[in-house]
Coordinates of C-alpha atoms and ligand atoms in Angstrom, one line a residue:
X17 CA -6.7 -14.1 23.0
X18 CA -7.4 -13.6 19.3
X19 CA -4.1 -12.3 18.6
X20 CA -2.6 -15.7 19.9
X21 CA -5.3 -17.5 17.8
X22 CA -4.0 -15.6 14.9
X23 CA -0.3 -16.7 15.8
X24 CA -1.6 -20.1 15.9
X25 CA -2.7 -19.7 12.4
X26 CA -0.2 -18.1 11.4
X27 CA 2.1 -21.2 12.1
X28 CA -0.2 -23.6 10.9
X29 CA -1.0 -22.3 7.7
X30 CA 2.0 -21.5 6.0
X31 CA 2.8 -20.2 3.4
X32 CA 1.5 -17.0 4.9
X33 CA 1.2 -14.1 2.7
X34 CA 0.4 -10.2 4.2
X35 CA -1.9 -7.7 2.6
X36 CA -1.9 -4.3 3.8
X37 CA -3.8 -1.1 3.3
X38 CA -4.3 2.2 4.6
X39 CA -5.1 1.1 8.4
X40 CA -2.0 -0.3 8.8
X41 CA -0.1 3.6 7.9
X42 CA -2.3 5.3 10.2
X43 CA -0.9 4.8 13.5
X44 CA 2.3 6.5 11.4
X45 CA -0.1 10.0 11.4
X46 CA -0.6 9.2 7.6
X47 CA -4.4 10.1 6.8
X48 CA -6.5 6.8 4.9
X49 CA -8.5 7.5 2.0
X50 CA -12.5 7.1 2.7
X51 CA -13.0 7.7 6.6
X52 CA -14.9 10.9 7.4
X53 CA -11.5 12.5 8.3
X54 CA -9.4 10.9 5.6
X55 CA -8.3 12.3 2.4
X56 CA -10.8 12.6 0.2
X57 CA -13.0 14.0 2.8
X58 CA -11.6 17.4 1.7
X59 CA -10.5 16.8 -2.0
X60 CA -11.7 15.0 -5.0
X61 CA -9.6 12.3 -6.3
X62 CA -10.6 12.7 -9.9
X63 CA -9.4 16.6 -9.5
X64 CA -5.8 16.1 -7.9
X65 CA -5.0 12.3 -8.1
X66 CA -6.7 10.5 -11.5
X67 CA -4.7 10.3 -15.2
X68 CA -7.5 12.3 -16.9
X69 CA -6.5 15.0 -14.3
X70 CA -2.9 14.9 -14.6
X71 CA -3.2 14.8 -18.7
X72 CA -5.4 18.3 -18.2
X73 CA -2.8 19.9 -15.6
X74 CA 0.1 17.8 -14.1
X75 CA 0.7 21.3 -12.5
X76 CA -2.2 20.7 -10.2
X77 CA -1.7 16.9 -9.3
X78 CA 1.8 17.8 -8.1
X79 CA 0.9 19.9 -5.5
X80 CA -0.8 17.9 -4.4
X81 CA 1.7 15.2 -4.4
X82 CA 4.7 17.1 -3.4
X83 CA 2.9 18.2 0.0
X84 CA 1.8 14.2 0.7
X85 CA 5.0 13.0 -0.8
X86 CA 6.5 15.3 2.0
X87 CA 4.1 14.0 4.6
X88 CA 4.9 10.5 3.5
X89 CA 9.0 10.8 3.6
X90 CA 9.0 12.0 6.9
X91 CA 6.6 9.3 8.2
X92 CA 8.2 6.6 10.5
X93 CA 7.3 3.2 10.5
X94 CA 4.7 1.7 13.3
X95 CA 4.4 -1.1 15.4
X96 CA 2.9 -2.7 12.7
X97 CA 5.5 -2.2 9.7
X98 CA 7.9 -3.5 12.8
X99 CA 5.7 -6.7 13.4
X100 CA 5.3 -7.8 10.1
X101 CA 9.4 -7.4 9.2
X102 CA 9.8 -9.8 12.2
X103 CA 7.6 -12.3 10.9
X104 CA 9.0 -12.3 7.7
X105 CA 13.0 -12.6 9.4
X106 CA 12.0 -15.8 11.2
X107 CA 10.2 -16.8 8.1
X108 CA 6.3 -16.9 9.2
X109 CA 5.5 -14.4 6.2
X110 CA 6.3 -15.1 2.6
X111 CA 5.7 -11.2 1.0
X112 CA 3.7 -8.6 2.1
X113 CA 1.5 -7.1 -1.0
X114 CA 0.7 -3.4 0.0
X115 CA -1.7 -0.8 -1.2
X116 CA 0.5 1.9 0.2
X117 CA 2.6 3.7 -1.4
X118 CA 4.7 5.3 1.2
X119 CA 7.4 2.7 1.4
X120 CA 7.4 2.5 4.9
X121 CA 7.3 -1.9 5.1
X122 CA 10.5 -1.7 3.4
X123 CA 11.8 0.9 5.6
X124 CA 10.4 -1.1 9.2
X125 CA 12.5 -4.1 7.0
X126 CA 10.4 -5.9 5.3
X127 CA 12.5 -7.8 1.9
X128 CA 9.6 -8.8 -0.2
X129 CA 7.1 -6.1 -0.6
X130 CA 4.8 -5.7 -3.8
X131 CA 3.6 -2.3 -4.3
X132 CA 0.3 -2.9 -6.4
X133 CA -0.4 0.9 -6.2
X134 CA 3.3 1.4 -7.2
X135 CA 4.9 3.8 -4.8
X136 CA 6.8 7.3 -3.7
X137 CA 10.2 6.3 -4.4
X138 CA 10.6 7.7 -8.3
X139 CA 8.2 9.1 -11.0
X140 CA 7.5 8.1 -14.6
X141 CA 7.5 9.8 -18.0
X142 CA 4.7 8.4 -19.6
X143 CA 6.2 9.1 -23.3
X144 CA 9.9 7.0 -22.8
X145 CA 8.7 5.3 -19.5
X146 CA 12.1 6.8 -17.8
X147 CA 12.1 6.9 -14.2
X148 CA 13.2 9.5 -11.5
X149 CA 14.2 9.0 -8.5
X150 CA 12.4 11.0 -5.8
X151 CA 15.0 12.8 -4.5
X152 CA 15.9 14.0 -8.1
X153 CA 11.9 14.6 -8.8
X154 CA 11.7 16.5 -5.6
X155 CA 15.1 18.7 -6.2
X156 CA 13.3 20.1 -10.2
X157 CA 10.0 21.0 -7.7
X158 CA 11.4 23.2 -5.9
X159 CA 12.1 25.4 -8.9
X160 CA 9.3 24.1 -11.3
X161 CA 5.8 22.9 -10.9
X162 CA 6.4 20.0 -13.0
X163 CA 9.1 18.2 -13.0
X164 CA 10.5 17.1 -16.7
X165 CA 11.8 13.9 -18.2
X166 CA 15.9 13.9 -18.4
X167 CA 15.4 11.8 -21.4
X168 CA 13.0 13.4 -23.7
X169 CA 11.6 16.8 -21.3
X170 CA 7.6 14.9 -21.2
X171 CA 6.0 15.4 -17.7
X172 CA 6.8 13.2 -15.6
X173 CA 3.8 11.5 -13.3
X174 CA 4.0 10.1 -9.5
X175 CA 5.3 7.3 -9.6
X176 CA 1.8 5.9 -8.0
X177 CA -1.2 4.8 -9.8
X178 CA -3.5 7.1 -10.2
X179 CA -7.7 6.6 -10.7
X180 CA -8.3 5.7 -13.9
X181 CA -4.9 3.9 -14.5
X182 CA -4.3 0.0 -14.4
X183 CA -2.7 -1.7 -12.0
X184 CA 1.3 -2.1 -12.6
X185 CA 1.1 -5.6 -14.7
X186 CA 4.2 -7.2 -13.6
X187 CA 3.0 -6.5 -9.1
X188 CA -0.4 -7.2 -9.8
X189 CA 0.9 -10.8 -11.3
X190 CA 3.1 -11.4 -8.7
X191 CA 0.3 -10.2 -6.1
X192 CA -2.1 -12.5 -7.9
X193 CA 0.4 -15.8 -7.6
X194 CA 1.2 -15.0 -4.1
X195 CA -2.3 -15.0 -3.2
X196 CA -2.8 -18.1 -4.9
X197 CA 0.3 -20.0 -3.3
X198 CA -1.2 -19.0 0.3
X199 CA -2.5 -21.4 2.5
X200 CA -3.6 -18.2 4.4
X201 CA -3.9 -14.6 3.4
X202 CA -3.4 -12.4 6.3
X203 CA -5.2 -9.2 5.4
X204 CA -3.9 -6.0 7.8
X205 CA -5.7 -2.5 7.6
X206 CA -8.0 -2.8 4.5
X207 CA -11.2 -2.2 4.1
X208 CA -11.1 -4.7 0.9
X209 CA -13.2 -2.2 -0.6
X210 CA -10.6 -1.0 -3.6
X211 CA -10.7 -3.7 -6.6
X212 CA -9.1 -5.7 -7.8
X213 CA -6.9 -6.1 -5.3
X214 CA -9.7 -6.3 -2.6
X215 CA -10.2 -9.9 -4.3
X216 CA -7.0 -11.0 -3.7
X217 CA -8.0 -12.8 -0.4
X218 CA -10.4 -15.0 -2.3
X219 CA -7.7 -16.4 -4.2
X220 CA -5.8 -17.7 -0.7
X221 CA -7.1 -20.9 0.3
X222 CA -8.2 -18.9 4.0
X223 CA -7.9 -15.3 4.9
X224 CA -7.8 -13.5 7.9
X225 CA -8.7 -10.1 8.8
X226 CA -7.2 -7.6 11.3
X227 CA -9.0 -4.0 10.3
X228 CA -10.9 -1.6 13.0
X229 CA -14.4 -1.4 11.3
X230 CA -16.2 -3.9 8.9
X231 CA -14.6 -5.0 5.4
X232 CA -16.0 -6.4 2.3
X233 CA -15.4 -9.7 2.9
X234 CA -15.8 -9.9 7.1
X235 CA -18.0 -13.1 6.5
X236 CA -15.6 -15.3 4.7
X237 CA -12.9 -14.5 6.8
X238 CA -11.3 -18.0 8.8
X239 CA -10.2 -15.6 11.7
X240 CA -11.8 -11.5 12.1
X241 CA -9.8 -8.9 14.5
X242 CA -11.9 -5.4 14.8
X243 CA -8.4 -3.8 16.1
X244 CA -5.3 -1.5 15.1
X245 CA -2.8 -3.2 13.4
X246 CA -0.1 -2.2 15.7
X247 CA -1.8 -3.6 18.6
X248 CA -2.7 -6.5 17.3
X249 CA 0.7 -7.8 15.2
X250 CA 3.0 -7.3 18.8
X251 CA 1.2 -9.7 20.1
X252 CA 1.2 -12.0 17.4
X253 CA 4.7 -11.6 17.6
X254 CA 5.1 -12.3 21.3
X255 CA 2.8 -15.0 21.2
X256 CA 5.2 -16.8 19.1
X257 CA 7.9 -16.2 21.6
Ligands
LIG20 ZN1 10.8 10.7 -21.1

């Protein structure tokens, strides 16, 4: 029942633009971040995955990337990456604005993606700003525990934002005017709890929220799903027939 009342809302407040977060990876066997058998359960962040880290030893924060960029690459797409491509092919959904960064919406499909959190698919020197491709960033691992810059030799970083770095300018704009242009926010798999892109629904003119467990802004929501995300956008789309 509330999935058709979200695919009535869906249709009626267009344009619709997606959100997504961890929740909507983990029926893909990718771990989330902050539940008591996600990530940083067992690590800290600010040890393997934060700038001031990878500025101390870049040696350390790639193993730990190279094992999750491993995890992540051989990852397929859910029910839900599926869902949400559909939508956007018979033109329900605008963009989908992701916190992941395990490219997995644009494998299910999906055209317009923003990465806020930047993503898997290349790594940056910090000192020219080159990128690398991950295959090519994955091929100097293998043999090195840092992969170099082509260009100038510098380390190069994930290409992911890590704690303590801003936001990618350019996708947090584009996240930001999306959100704005909205008449509804669909939010999919987030706890809303990670700023400043947990504020994004507040800038939609509604949001709804389809996340198993509470989020920040559960209250405000025009429509609230406690479900998975796979679930829950398969029958969105067959309630639009
Ligand atoms: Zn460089």
């Amino acid at each position: 029942m509330s999935a058709v009342a979200l695919a009535a809302l869906v249709v009626e407040r267009q344009p619709c633009v997606v959100l997504t977060g961890a929740g909507v990876s983990t029926e893909s066997g990718i771990p989330d971040f902050r539940s008591p058998t996600g990530i940083w359960a067992d690590v800290d962040p600010f040890e393997v995955a934060s700038i001031h880290a990878f500025k101390r030893d870049p040696a350390r924060v790639w193993a730990f990337y190279r094992e999750r960029i491993d995890v992540l690459r051989n990852a397929e797409p859910n029910a839900a990456h599926v869902a949400l491509a559909e939508l956007e092919r018979r033109g329900h959904v605008r963009a989908v604005v992701t916190q992941n960064i395990d490219t997995l919406h644009s494998r299910a499909g999906s055209e317009d993606v923003v990465e806020v959190h930047g993503s898997i698919r290349s790594a940056q020197c910090l000192a020219c700003l080159w990128s690398e491709p991950a295959d090519a960033v994955l091929a100097q691992l293998a043999e090195s525990a840092v992969p170099a810059c082509p260009h100038c030799g510098g380390p190069l970083k994930p290409g992911v934002v890590l704690f303590g770095e801003l936001l990618p300018a350019g996708a947090m704009e584009r996240a930001v005017q999306l959100a704005r242009g909205a008449r509804l926010m669909l939010v999919v798999g987030s706890s809303l709890e990670v700023w400043p892109v947990g504020g994004l629904p507040l800038e939609a003119r509604s949001f709804a929220i389809v996340n198993r467990g509470p989020t920040a802004l559960d209250a405000r929501a025009v429509l609230r799903i406690d479900a998975g995300a796979g679930e829950t956008l398969a029958a969105v789309v067959e309630a639009l027939g």
